[in-house]
Coordinates of C-alpha atoms in Angstrom, one line a residue:
Chain A
M1368 CA -42.3 -29.9 -26.2
T1369 CA -42.8 -26.3 -25.2
V1370 CA -46.1 -24.6 -24.6
Q1371 CA -46.6 -22.0 -27.3
S1372 CA -47.0 -19.1 -25.0
D1373 CA -46.2 -16.6 -27.7
A1374 CA -49.3 -17.7 -29.6
I1375 CA -51.8 -16.4 -27.0
P1376 CA -53.9 -13.6 -28.5
A1377 CA -53.9 -10.3 -26.6
P1378 CA -56.2 -10.7 -23.5
A1379 CA -59.3 -8.6 -23.5
V1380 CA -59.4 -8.9 -19.7
T1381 CA -56.6 -8.8 -17.3
A1382 CA -54.8 -12.1 -16.6
G1383 CA -56.0 -12.1 -13.0
Q1384 CA -59.7 -11.8 -13.9
R1385 CA -59.4 -14.5 -16.5
N1386 CA -57.7 -16.9 -14.1
T1387 CA -60.4 -16.4 -11.5
R1388 CA -63.2 -17.0 -13.9
R1389 CA -61.5 -20.1 -15.4
G1390 CA -60.7 -21.2 -11.8
S1391 CA -64.3 -21.2 -10.7
Q1392 CA -65.5 -22.8 -13.9
E1393 CA -62.9 -25.5 -13.5
A1394 CA -63.9 -26.0 -9.9
M1395 CA -67.5 -26.4 -10.9
I1396 CA -66.7 -29.0 -13.6
G1397 CA -64.4 -30.7 -11.1
Y1398 CA -67.2 -31.2 -8.6
L1399 CA -69.6 -32.2 -11.4
F1400 CA -67.2 -34.9 -12.5
I1401 CA -66.7 -36.5 -9.1
L1402 CA -70.4 -36.3 -8.2
P1403 CA -71.4 -39.9 -9.3
A1404 CA -68.3 -41.4 -7.7
I1405 CA -69.0 -39.4 -4.5
I1406 CA -72.6 -40.8 -4.3
G1407 CA -71.3 -44.3 -4.7
F1408 CA -68.6 -43.6 -2.2
V1409 CA -70.9 -42.2 0.5
L1410 CA -73.5 -44.9 0.1
F1411 CA -71.4 -48.0 -0.1
Y1412 CA -68.1 -47.1 1.5
L1413 CA -68.3 -44.1 3.9
Y1414 CA -71.7 -45.0 5.5
P1415 CA -70.9 -48.7 6.0
A1416 CA -67.5 -47.8 7.4
I1417 CA -69.0 -45.4 9.9
R1418 CA -71.6 -48.1 10.7
G1419 CA -68.7 -50.6 11.3
F1420 CA -67.0 -48.1 13.5
T1421 CA -70.0 -47.7 15.7
I1422 CA -70.5 -51.5 15.9
S1423 CA -66.9 -51.7 17.2
F1424 CA -67.9 -50.1 20.4
T1425 CA -70.7 -52.6 21.1
D1426 CA -71.2 -56.1 22.2
W1427 CA -73.4 -57.6 19.4
N1428 CA -74.1 -61.2 18.4
L1429 CA -76.2 -60.3 15.4
L1430 CA -79.4 -61.5 17.0
S1431 CA -80.1 -59.4 20.1
A1432 CA -79.6 -55.6 20.2
P1433 CA -76.1 -54.2 20.3
K1434 CA -74.9 -53.3 23.8
N1435 CA -72.6 -50.4 24.3
V1436 CA -69.3 -51.4 25.8
G1437 CA -67.1 -48.4 25.0
L1438 CA -63.5 -49.2 24.3
D1439 CA -63.6 -52.7 25.7
N1440 CA -63.2 -54.5 22.3
Y1441 CA -60.1 -52.5 21.6
A1442 CA -58.6 -53.2 25.0
T1443 CA -59.4 -56.9 24.5
A1444 CA -57.6 -56.9 21.1
I1445 CA -54.5 -55.3 22.6
H1446 CA -54.3 -58.0 25.2
D1447 CA -55.3 -60.9 22.9
P1448 CA -52.1 -62.9 22.0
K1449 CA -54.1 -64.5 19.1
F1450 CA -54.6 -61.0 17.6
W1451 CA -50.9 -60.3 17.7
S1452 CA -50.0 -63.7 16.3
A1453 CA -52.5 -63.2 13.5
L1454 CA -51.0 -59.9 12.7
A1455 CA -47.5 -61.4 12.7
I1456 CA -48.6 -64.2 10.4
T1457 CA -50.1 -61.6 8.1
V1458 CA -46.9 -59.6 8.0
K1459 CA -45.0 -62.8 7.2
Y1460 CA -47.3 -63.5 4.3
V1461 CA -46.9 -59.9 3.0
L1462 CA -43.1 -60.2 3.2
W1463 CA -43.2 -63.4 1.2
N1464 CA -45.8 -62.2 -1.3
I1465 CA -45.0 -58.5 -2.3
P1466 CA -41.3 -58.4 -3.1
L1467 CA -41.3 -61.6 -5.2
Q1468 CA -44.5 -60.7 -7.0
T1469 CA -43.5 -57.1 -7.8
I1470 CA -40.0 -58.0 -9.1
L1471 CA -41.3 -60.8 -11.2
A1472 CA -44.1 -58.6 -12.6
I1473 CA -41.7 -55.8 -13.6
L1474 CA -39.3 -58.3 -15.3
L1475 CA -42.3 -59.9 -17.0
A1476 CA -43.6 -56.5 -18.2
V1477 CA -40.2 -55.6 -19.7
A1478 CA -40.0 -59.0 -21.4
M1479 CA -43.6 -58.4 -22.7
D1480 CA -42.5 -55.0 -24.0
R1481 CA -39.2 -56.0 -25.5
L1482 CA -39.6 -59.6 -26.7
V1483 CA -43.2 -60.6 -27.4
K1484 CA -45.4 -59.3 -30.2
S1485 CA -48.0 -62.0 -29.8
M1486 CA -51.1 -61.0 -28.0
F1487 CA -51.8 -64.7 -27.4
I1488 CA -48.7 -65.3 -25.4
K1489 CA -49.4 -62.1 -23.3
G1490 CA -52.9 -63.5 -22.9
L1491 CA -51.6 -66.8 -21.6
L1492 CA -49.7 -65.0 -18.8
I1493 CA -52.9 -63.4 -17.6
V1494 CA -54.8 -66.7 -17.5
P1495 CA -54.3 -67.2 -13.8
Y1496 CA -55.9 -63.9 -13.1
L1497 CA -59.0 -64.9 -15.0
L1498 CA -59.8 -67.6 -12.5
S1499 CA -61.7 -66.8 -9.2
S1500 CA -59.6 -66.9 -6.1
V1501 CA -61.8 -69.6 -4.6
L1502 CA -61.2 -71.8 -7.6
V1503 CA -57.4 -71.1 -7.7
A1504 CA -57.2 -72.3 -4.1
L1505 CA -59.2 -75.5 -5.0
I1506 CA -56.9 -76.1 -8.0
F1507 CA -53.8 -75.9 -5.9
L1508 CA -55.2 -78.1 -3.2
W1509 CA -55.7 -80.6 -5.9
L1510 CA -52.2 -80.1 -7.5
L1511 CA -50.4 -80.1 -4.1
D1512 CA -52.3 -82.9 -2.5
P1513 CA -49.8 -85.0 -0.4
L1514 CA -50.9 -88.3 -1.9
L1515 CA -52.7 -87.7 -5.2
G1516 CA -51.3 -84.3 -6.3
I1517 CA -49.4 -84.3 -9.5
V1518 CA -46.6 -82.0 -8.0
N1519 CA -45.9 -84.5 -5.2
I1520 CA -46.0 -87.5 -7.5
W1521 CA -43.4 -85.8 -9.6
L1522 CA -41.3 -84.6 -6.6
S1523 CA -41.2 -88.1 -5.2
H1524 CA -39.0 -89.0 -8.2
T1525 CA -36.5 -86.3 -7.4
P1526 CA -34.1 -85.9 -4.5
I1527 CA -36.4 -83.3 -3.0
G1528 CA -39.1 -85.8 -2.2
K1529 CA -42.7 -85.2 -1.3
Q1530 CA -43.6 -82.0 0.5
A1531 CA -46.4 -81.3 2.9
F1532 CA -47.1 -77.8 1.4
F1533 CA -50.4 -76.6 2.9
A1534 CA -50.2 -79.2 5.7
S1535 CA -46.8 -78.1 7.0
E1536 CA -46.6 -75.4 9.7
T1537 CA -43.4 -73.9 8.1
Q1538 CA -44.4 -74.3 4.5
A1539 CA -48.1 -73.2 4.6
I1540 CA -47.6 -69.5 4.5
P1541 CA -44.9 -69.6 1.7
T1542 CA -47.1 -72.0 -0.2
I1543 CA -50.1 -69.6 0.0
A1544 CA -47.8 -66.8 -1.0
M1545 CA -46.7 -68.8 -4.1
V1546 CA -50.3 -69.5 -5.0
N1547 CA -51.2 -65.8 -5.0
I1548 CA -48.0 -64.9 -6.7
W1549 CA -49.1 -67.3 -9.4
K1550 CA -52.5 -65.7 -9.6
Y1551 CA -51.5 -62.0 -9.5
T1552 CA -48.0 -61.7 -11.2
G1553 CA -49.5 -61.7 -14.7
F1554 CA -52.0 -59.1 -13.7
N1555 CA -49.4 -56.8 -12.2
A1556 CA -47.2 -57.3 -15.2
L1557 CA -50.1 -56.1 -17.4
L1558 CA -50.3 -52.9 -15.3
F1559 CA -46.6 -52.3 -15.6
Y1560 CA -46.7 -53.2 -19.3
A1561 CA -49.5 -50.6 -19.8
G1562 CA -47.3 -48.1 -17.9
L1563 CA -44.3 -48.9 -20.2
Q1564 CA -46.5 -48.3 -23.2
S1565 CA -47.3 -44.8 -22.0
I1566 CA -43.6 -43.8 -21.8
P1567 CA -43.0 -41.8 -25.0
R1568 CA -40.8 -43.8 -27.4
T1569 CA -38.8 -40.6 -28.1
V1570 CA -37.2 -40.8 -24.7
Y1571 CA -35.8 -44.2 -25.5
E1572 CA -34.7 -43.1 -28.9
A1573 CA -32.8 -40.1 -27.4
A1574 CA -31.1 -42.5 -24.9
A1575 CA -30.2 -44.9 -27.6
I1576 CA -28.6 -42.1 -29.6
D1577 CA -26.7 -41.1 -26.5
G1578 CA -25.3 -44.6 -26.4
A1579 CA -27.1 -45.7 -23.2
Q1580 CA -26.9 -49.5 -22.5
E1581 CA -30.0 -51.7 -21.7
W1582 CA -29.2 -51.8 -18.0
S1583 CA -28.7 -48.1 -17.5
T1584 CA -31.7 -47.3 -19.7
F1585 CA -33.8 -49.5 -17.4
W1586 CA -32.6 -47.9 -14.1
K1587 CA -32.4 -44.3 -15.4
I1588 CA -35.4 -44.1 -17.7
T1589 CA -37.8 -47.0 -17.4
M1590 CA -38.0 -47.2 -13.6
P1591 CA -38.4 -43.5 -12.9
L1592 CA -41.0 -43.0 -15.6
L1593 CA -42.8 -46.0 -14.4
R1594 CA -43.2 -44.6 -10.9
P1595 CA -46.9 -43.6 -11.0
V1596 CA -47.7 -47.2 -12.0
T1597 CA -45.3 -48.7 -9.5
V1598 CA -46.9 -46.6 -6.7
F1599 CA -50.3 -47.9 -7.8
V1600 CA -49.2 -51.6 -8.0
L1601 CA -47.4 -51.5 -4.7
V1602 CA -50.1 -49.6 -2.8
T1603 CA -52.9 -51.8 -4.1
S1604 CA -51.1 -55.1 -3.8
V1605 CA -49.8 -54.4 -0.2
I1606 CA -53.4 -53.4 0.8
G1607 CA -54.8 -56.5 -0.9
S1608 CA -52.1 -58.7 0.6
F1609 CA -52.8 -57.6 4.1
Q1610 CA -56.5 -58.6 3.5
I1611 CA -55.6 -62.1 2.3
F1612 CA -58.6 -64.3 3.1
D1613 CA -60.1 -66.4 0.2
T1614 CA -57.1 -68.7 -0.3
I1615 CA -56.8 -69.3 3.5
A1616 CA -60.5 -70.0 3.9
V1617 CA -60.5 -72.6 1.1
A1618 CA -57.1 -74.1 1.5
T1619 CA -56.1 -74.3 5.1
Q1620 CA -58.9 -72.8 7.4
G1621 CA -56.1 -71.1 9.4
G1622 CA -54.3 -74.4 10.1
P1623 CA -52.2 -76.4 10.6
A1624 CA -52.0 -75.5 14.2
D1625 CA -53.0 -71.8 13.5
A1626 CA -49.9 -71.4 11.3
T1627 CA -52.0 -69.6 8.6
K1628 CA -54.5 -67.8 10.9
V1629 CA -54.1 -64.4 9.3
L1630 CA -55.8 -61.3 10.7
V1631 CA -58.8 -61.2 8.3
F1632 CA -59.4 -64.9 8.9
Y1633 CA -59.3 -64.4 12.7
I1634 CA -61.8 -61.4 12.2
Y1635 CA -64.0 -63.6 10.1
Q1636 CA -64.0 -66.4 12.7
N1637 CA -65.0 -63.9 15.4
A1638 CA -67.8 -62.4 13.3
F1639 CA -69.3 -65.5 11.8
S1640 CA -68.3 -68.5 14.0
F1641 CA -68.2 -66.9 17.5
F1642 CA -70.7 -64.1 16.6
K1643 CA -68.7 -61.5 18.3
M1644 CA -69.5 -58.7 15.8
G1645 CA -68.2 -55.9 18.0
Y1646 CA -64.9 -57.6 18.6
A1647 CA -64.5 -58.5 14.9
T1648 CA -65.2 -54.9 13.7
A1649 CA -62.9 -53.5 16.4
M1650 CA -60.1 -55.6 15.0
S1651 CA -61.1 -54.6 11.4
M1652 CA -60.7 -51.0 12.5
L1653 CA -57.3 -51.6 13.9
L1654 CA -56.2 -53.3 10.6
F1655 CA -57.8 -50.4 8.7
A1656 CA -55.8 -47.9 10.8
L1657 CA -52.6 -49.8 10.2
L1658 CA -53.2 -49.8 6.4
V1659 CA -54.0 -46.1 6.3
V1660 CA -50.7 -45.3 8.1
F1661 CA -48.8 -47.8 6.0
T1662 CA -50.2 -46.4 2.7
L1663 CA -49.6 -42.7 3.6
V1664 CA -46.0 -43.5 4.5
Q1665 CA -45.7 -45.4 1.2
M1666 CA -47.2 -42.6 -0.8
R1667 CA -44.9 -40.1 0.8
L1668 CA -41.8 -42.2 0.3
L1669 CA -42.7 -42.8 -3.3
R1670 CA -43.7 -39.2 -4.0
A1671 CA -47.0 -40.5 -5.4
N1672 CA -48.5 -37.2 -6.4
E1673 CA -45.8 -36.2 -8.8
S1674 CA -45.0 -37.3 -12.3
D1675 CA -41.5 -37.2 -13.8
L1676 CA -43.0 -36.2 -17.1
D1677 CA -44.2 -32.8 -15.8
Chain B
M1132 CA -38.0 -49.3 -29.9
T1133 CA -36.3 -51.2 -32.8
T1134 CA -37.4 -48.3 -35.0
A1135 CA -34.7 -46.2 -33.5
A1136 CA -32.1 -47.2 -36.1
P1137 CA -33.6 -49.5 -38.7
A1138 CA -31.0 -48.8 -41.4
D1139 CA -27.7 -49.3 -39.7
R1140 CA -28.8 -52.1 -37.4
P1141 CA -30.7 -54.6 -39.6
K1142 CA -30.4 -57.5 -37.2
K1143 CA -30.1 -57.4 -33.4
P1144 CA -27.2 -59.5 -32.2
I1145 CA -28.4 -62.4 -30.1
S1146 CA -27.0 -61.7 -26.7
I1147 CA -26.8 -64.0 -23.7
G1148 CA -29.2 -61.7 -21.9
R1149 CA -31.8 -62.1 -24.6
I1150 CA -31.5 -65.9 -24.4
I1151 CA -31.9 -65.9 -20.7
A1152 CA -34.9 -63.5 -21.0
W1153 CA -36.5 -65.8 -23.5
I1154 CA -36.0 -68.9 -21.3
L1155 CA -37.5 -67.1 -18.3
L1156 CA -40.4 -65.9 -20.3
A1157 CA -41.1 -69.4 -21.7
L1158 CA -40.9 -70.8 -18.1
M1159 CA -43.4 -68.2 -16.9
V1160 CA -45.8 -69.1 -19.7
V1161 CA -45.5 -72.8 -18.8
I1162 CA -46.1 -72.1 -15.1
S1163 CA -49.0 -69.8 -15.9
V1164 CA -50.8 -72.3 -18.1
F1165 CA -49.9 -75.6 -16.4
P1166 CA -52.6 -75.6 -13.7
V1167 CA -55.2 -74.6 -16.3
L1168 CA -54.2 -77.6 -18.3
I1169 CA -54.9 -79.7 -15.2
V1170 CA -58.3 -78.1 -15.0
L1171 CA -59.1 -79.1 -18.6
K1172 CA -57.7 -82.6 -18.0
T1173 CA -59.8 -83.0 -14.9
A1174 CA -62.9 -81.7 -16.8
L1175 CA -62.3 -84.4 -19.5
T1176 CA -61.9 -87.2 -16.9
S1177 CA -64.9 -89.1 -15.6
N1178 CA -65.5 -88.8 -11.9
K1179 CA -64.7 -92.5 -11.5
D1180 CA -61.2 -92.2 -13.0
I1181 CA -60.3 -89.0 -11.3
F1182 CA -58.3 -90.5 -8.4
T1183 CA -56.6 -93.3 -10.4
E1184 CA -55.4 -90.9 -13.1
S1185 CA -54.3 -88.0 -10.9
A1186 CA -50.6 -88.3 -11.9
R1187 CA -51.3 -88.2 -15.7
L1188 CA -51.3 -85.1 -17.9
W1189 CA -54.0 -86.4 -20.2
P1190 CA -56.9 -88.7 -19.4
T1191 CA -56.6 -92.2 -20.9
R1192 CA -60.4 -92.3 -21.5
P1193 CA -61.4 -88.7 -22.3
T1194 CA -65.1 -88.0 -22.0
L1195 CA -67.3 -85.0 -22.7
I1196 CA -69.9 -86.1 -20.2
N1197 CA -68.9 -83.4 -17.7
F1198 CA -69.4 -80.6 -20.2
E1199 CA -72.7 -82.1 -21.2
R1200 CA -73.8 -82.1 -17.5
V1201 CA -72.8 -78.5 -17.1
L1202 CA -74.7 -77.4 -20.2
G1203 CA -77.7 -79.5 -19.1
L1204 CA -77.7 -81.7 -22.2
V1205 CA -78.1 -85.0 -20.3
S1206 CA -80.9 -86.2 -18.1
P1207 CA -80.5 -86.0 -14.3
E1208 CA -80.2 -89.8 -14.1
V1209 CA -77.3 -89.8 -16.5
A1210 CA -75.7 -86.9 -14.7
Q1211 CA -76.1 -88.7 -11.4
A1212 CA -74.6 -91.9 -12.8
A1213 CA -71.6 -89.8 -14.0
G1214 CA -70.9 -88.8 -10.4
G1215 CA -72.9 -85.6 -10.2
S1216 CA -75.7 -84.5 -7.9
G1217 CA -78.4 -84.9 -10.6
S1218 CA -79.5 -81.4 -10.0
T1219 CA -79.1 -79.2 -13.0
I1220 CA -78.3 -75.6 -13.5
S1221 CA -79.8 -73.3 -16.1
F1222 CA -76.6 -72.5 -17.9
A1223 CA -78.1 -70.2 -20.5
S1224 CA -79.9 -68.0 -17.9
A1225 CA -76.9 -67.9 -15.6
T1226 CA -74.7 -66.8 -18.5
W1227 CA -77.2 -64.1 -19.5
N1228 CA -77.3 -62.8 -15.9
S1229 CA -73.5 -62.8 -15.7
V1230 CA -73.4 -60.8 -19.0
V1231 CA -76.0 -58.2 -17.8
F1232 CA -74.4 -57.9 -14.4
T1233 CA -70.9 -57.5 -15.8
V1234 CA -71.7 -55.2 -18.7
L1235 CA -73.8 -52.8 -16.6
I1236 CA -71.0 -52.5 -14.0
V1237 CA -68.1 -52.3 -16.4
V1238 CA -69.7 -49.5 -18.5
G1239 CA -70.9 -47.5 -15.4
Q1240 CA -67.8 -47.9 -13.4
T1241 CA -65.3 -47.2 -16.1
F1242 CA -67.1 -44.0 -17.2
F1243 CA -67.7 -42.6 -13.7
C1244 CA -64.2 -43.5 -12.6
A1245 CA -62.7 -41.8 -15.6
M1246 CA -64.6 -38.6 -14.8
A1247 CA -63.6 -38.6 -11.2
A1248 CA -60.0 -39.6 -12.0
Y1249 CA -59.6 -36.8 -14.5
S1250 CA -61.0 -34.4 -12.0
F1251 CA -58.5 -35.5 -9.4
A1252 CA -55.6 -35.5 -11.8
R1253 CA -56.1 -32.3 -13.7
L1254 CA -58.7 -30.0 -12.3
K1255 CA -58.2 -27.7 -9.4
F1256 CA -60.9 -27.3 -6.8
P1257 CA -61.1 -26.7 -3.1
G1258 CA -61.0 -30.0 -1.1
R1259 CA -59.7 -32.0 -4.1
D1260 CA -56.7 -33.6 -2.3
F1261 CA -58.8 -34.3 0.8
I1262 CA -61.5 -36.1 -1.2
F1263 CA -58.9 -38.1 -3.1
T1264 CA -57.3 -39.1 0.2
L1265 CA -60.7 -40.3 1.3
F1266 CA -61.0 -42.5 -1.8
L1267 CA -57.6 -43.9 -1.2
I1268 CA -58.5 -44.7 2.4
A1269 CA -61.7 -46.4 1.2
L1270 CA -59.4 -48.8 -0.7
M1271 CA -58.1 -49.9 2.7
I1272 CA -61.4 -50.7 4.4
P1273 CA -61.4 -54.4 5.0
G1274 CA -64.1 -55.8 2.8
I1275 CA -65.6 -57.8 5.6
V1276 CA -66.6 -54.5 7.4
L1277 CA -68.6 -53.3 4.4
F1278 CA -70.7 -56.5 3.6
I1279 CA -73.1 -56.4 6.4
P1280 CA -74.1 -52.7 6.4
N1281 CA -74.3 -52.8 2.6
F1282 CA -76.6 -55.8 2.7
I1283 CA -78.8 -53.9 5.1
T1284 CA -78.9 -50.8 2.8
I1285 CA -79.9 -52.9 -0.2
K1286 CA -82.6 -54.6 2.0
N1287 CA -84.0 -51.3 3.1
L1288 CA -84.1 -50.1 -0.5
G1289 CA -86.2 -53.1 -1.2
W1290 CA -83.7 -54.3 -3.8
L1291 CA -83.0 -57.8 -2.5
N1292 CA -83.3 -60.4 -5.2
T1293 CA -83.1 -57.8 -8.0
M1294 CA -80.5 -56.9 -10.6
Q1295 CA -80.3 -53.3 -9.3
G1296 CA -79.4 -54.6 -5.9
M1297 CA -76.7 -56.7 -7.4
V1298 CA -75.1 -53.9 -9.4
A1299 CA -75.7 -50.9 -7.0
P1300 CA -72.6 -51.0 -4.9
F1301 CA -70.3 -51.3 -7.9
I1302 CA -71.8 -49.3 -10.7
L1303 CA -70.9 -45.7 -9.6
M1304 CA -67.3 -46.3 -8.9
S1305 CA -64.6 -48.3 -7.3
P1306 CA -61.8 -46.7 -5.3
F1307 CA -59.4 -49.0 -7.3
G1308 CA -60.7 -47.7 -10.6
V1309 CA -60.4 -44.0 -9.6
F1310 CA -56.9 -44.5 -8.2
F1311 CA -55.8 -46.5 -11.3
L1312 CA -57.0 -44.0 -13.9
R1313 CA -55.7 -41.0 -11.9
Q1314 CA -52.2 -42.5 -11.9
F1315 CA -52.4 -42.9 -15.7
F1316 CA -53.9 -39.4 -16.3
L1317 CA -51.0 -38.0 -14.2
S1318 CA -48.5 -39.7 -16.5
L1319 CA -50.1 -38.4 -19.7
P1320 CA -48.1 -35.5 -21.2
R1321 CA -49.8 -32.2 -20.4
E1322 CA -48.8 -30.3 -23.6
T1323 CA -51.8 -31.3 -25.8
E1324 CA -54.3 -30.4 -23.1
E1325 CA -52.6 -27.1 -22.4
A1326 CA -52.6 -26.2 -26.1
A1327 CA -56.3 -26.9 -26.2
L1328 CA -56.9 -24.8 -23.1
I1329 CA -55.1 -21.9 -24.7
D1330 CA -57.2 -22.3 -27.8
G1331 CA -60.2 -21.7 -25.5
A1332 CA -61.5 -25.2 -24.9
N1333 CA -63.1 -25.9 -21.5
P1334 CA -62.2 -28.9 -19.3
F1335 CA -65.4 -30.6 -20.4
T1336 CA -64.3 -30.6 -24.0
I1337 CA -60.8 -31.5 -23.2
F1338 CA -61.9 -34.5 -21.2
F1339 CA -64.1 -35.9 -23.9
R1340 CA -62.1 -34.9 -27.0
I1341 CA -58.5 -35.2 -25.8
T1342 CA -58.0 -37.0 -22.6
L1343 CA -60.4 -39.9 -23.1
P1344 CA -59.1 -40.7 -26.6
M1345 CA -55.5 -40.5 -25.4
A1346 CA -56.3 -42.8 -22.5
Q1347 CA -58.0 -45.5 -24.5
G1348 CA -55.4 -48.0 -23.5
P1349 CA -55.7 -47.6 -19.7
L1350 CA -59.5 -47.3 -20.1
V1351 CA -59.8 -50.6 -22.0
T1352 CA -57.3 -52.1 -19.5
L1353 CA -59.5 -51.0 -16.6
A1354 CA -62.6 -52.3 -18.4
I1355 CA -61.0 -55.7 -18.9
L1356 CA -59.9 -55.9 -15.3
T1357 CA -63.3 -54.9 -14.1
T1358 CA -64.9 -57.5 -16.4
I1359 CA -62.7 -60.2 -15.0
G1360 CA -63.4 -59.2 -11.4
M1361 CA -67.2 -58.9 -11.9
W1362 CA -67.4 -62.0 -14.0
N1363 CA -65.9 -63.9 -11.1
E1364 CA -67.6 -62.0 -8.3
F1365 CA -69.2 -64.5 -6.0
F1366 CA -70.1 -63.3 -2.6
W1367 CA -72.3 -60.3 -3.4
P1368 CA -74.5 -61.9 -6.0
F1369 CA -74.7 -64.9 -3.8
L1370 CA -76.1 -62.7 -0.9
I1371 CA -78.5 -60.7 -3.1
A1372 CA -79.8 -63.3 -5.6
K1373 CA -82.2 -65.7 -3.9
D1374 CA -84.1 -67.1 -7.0
D1375 CA -82.1 -69.2 -9.4
H1376 CA -83.4 -67.1 -12.3
L1377 CA -81.1 -64.3 -11.0
F1378 CA -78.1 -66.5 -10.4
T1379 CA -74.8 -65.5 -12.1
L1380 CA -72.4 -68.2 -13.3
P1381 CA -70.2 -68.3 -10.2
V1382 CA -73.3 -68.7 -8.0
A1383 CA -74.9 -71.3 -10.2
L1384 CA -71.6 -73.3 -10.4
Q1385 CA -71.6 -73.7 -6.6
T1386 CA -74.0 -76.6 -7.3
F1387 CA -71.1 -78.7 -8.5
R1388 CA -68.9 -77.8 -5.5
T1389 CA -70.9 -79.6 -2.8
Q1390 CA -73.7 -81.7 -4.1
T1391 CA -72.8 -85.2 -4.9
P1392 CA -74.5 -88.2 -3.4
Q1393 CA -71.2 -89.2 -1.8
G1394 CA -70.8 -85.7 -0.3
S1395 CA -67.4 -84.9 -1.9
P1396 CA -67.0 -82.1 -4.4
D1397 CA -68.0 -83.0 -7.9
W1398 CA -64.4 -82.3 -9.1
S1399 CA -64.8 -83.0 -12.8
G1400 CA -68.1 -81.1 -13.0
L1401 CA -66.7 -78.2 -11.2
M1402 CA -63.6 -78.1 -13.5
A1403 CA -65.8 -78.4 -16.6
G1404 CA -68.0 -75.5 -15.4
T1405 CA -65.0 -73.4 -14.6
F1406 CA -63.4 -74.0 -17.9
I1407 CA -66.5 -73.0 -19.8
A1408 CA -67.0 -70.0 -17.6
T1409 CA -63.4 -68.8 -18.2
V1410 CA -63.5 -69.1 -22.0
P1411 CA -65.5 -65.8 -22.6
V1412 CA -63.2 -63.6 -20.6
F1413 CA -60.2 -65.2 -22.2
I1414 CA -61.6 -64.5 -25.7
L1415 CA -62.4 -60.9 -24.6
L1416 CA -58.8 -60.5 -23.4
I1417 CA -57.3 -61.7 -26.7
A1418 CA -59.7 -59.6 -28.8
L1419 CA -59.5 -56.3 -26.8
G1420 CA -55.9 -56.8 -25.7
R1421 CA -54.7 -56.1 -29.3
R1422 CA -56.7 -52.9 -29.2
V1423 CA -55.1 -51.8 -26.0
V1424 CA -51.7 -52.3 -27.5
E1425 CA -52.6 -50.5 -30.7
S1426 CA -54.2 -47.5 -29.1
L1427 CA -51.3 -47.2 -26.7
A1428 CA -48.7 -47.4 -29.5
F1429 CA -50.7 -44.8 -31.4
S1430 CA -50.9 -42.2 -28.6
G1431 CA -47.3 -42.9 -27.6
S1432 CA -45.9 -42.1 -31.0
K1433 CA -47.4 -38.7 -31.0

């Protein structure tokens, strides 16, 4: 695994000159390679984000011209108890969703790696991810219906009895978390599984020869080498989880009694039901700022830019 | 991993841990598939029986009428009598639009994301980490902020109601794709690339001849994920496509969600449509999934 440095032919130029030339060529190719992505980024992410930012300083109902109001929208948000409660509900959802989903996905990926050869069985685990989120919400509304849902009909024959699920103030958020865990665990497991495949088998063989047991192999080799993928899964699923909307919009509409009114749903209501575009974008910007801080902390804590294979 | 010691360990002892793992795995498979089974059951139940048979796992009087309605094989009158709206969708045209929409985006996005990700993971240039951080930040912009300005951009380009308007925001990149591939490129062993560099290859050659072939697995994985996402994408095509000749499947299937004479969702029609729409991606997953595993196993053994 060593670089064959002794095989380099005698340099015709000094090492310094060569490195500079290679460096500028590398930089040029670097810019060339990111050019298409940059164009897409500027047109469809950066520009609309800046546009959203400017809207957040206005009072705009989509019909008449936006009126500049400075920081009023941000001040309103800070003093709006509904904003804070929406944020708290979102955090509650994230805390239900992320730990369970991630642990299950890692376990499932290891099981896929160690136990299953059949592509068909792996495929079955991904089936929930194949369905659109709107449809997943409809399916679970149907399954968990208090009267006709098959789950409640079965539960009524057990000591647990029928449950309200979406219709209960205390159960609604955990239920929505379960629905999305159902949808995304297989997908995350696939990512972890792909990560497991990229770990050189020789590492495991060496560990086996050294007499390492399953459990210590998992903690000392698998988890550290899986870190780039873990960072990816955690960062993207936390970001996605903070933006939960589809399931809420279809299944509960923020109810019962605002128990599932998460932040993005409250933003959506302000934008498209109350036509307060300025206030809605201001709250979006606050959510955005929160996610940026959160992600940078996460990246730093997980040392995202390093690979243990280097 | 079992290749570690094939000779002196012909059969793995069946441990309790393995049994528990198998049981958990079986449970996860059942939980994953069960709701889909209910979708199929509902699709095979007539709209009249749907409430009386809700507790059953299989319809007592299975019928194909819902599938025939989705595919447009029966007359509007028959469809209406079966509990539908009587309005039909052009299933073939919607499927074709979905295929074009998905293929264009998957090919473009995977390729351009790979280029950008390689650049971020392996090449050194001024501003690299700053630009990558911007991409990462883009991942966090709440989607709701982007929709309205992007719609106005497409409208100003005169691309409303066109395929290019539908694919434009997606085809050049996704922050997710760039981030995804970068993490995988980071975890690829550097040795092969360094050896090629020493042999005088430039980053361009290394990218196409070494990195891309080595990253086949992650590339196919990303392509599959993008396919699933785009195949199900609803909101954007719904905003851009106004004529039904441009409708993709998720947009066309909306017909079944709302329009029955009674005003309730056409559950069985919706489930039949969903089932048919999901089959192609499932087949793709089974077909290409094997290649993902094989190519990964190949590059891992080197």
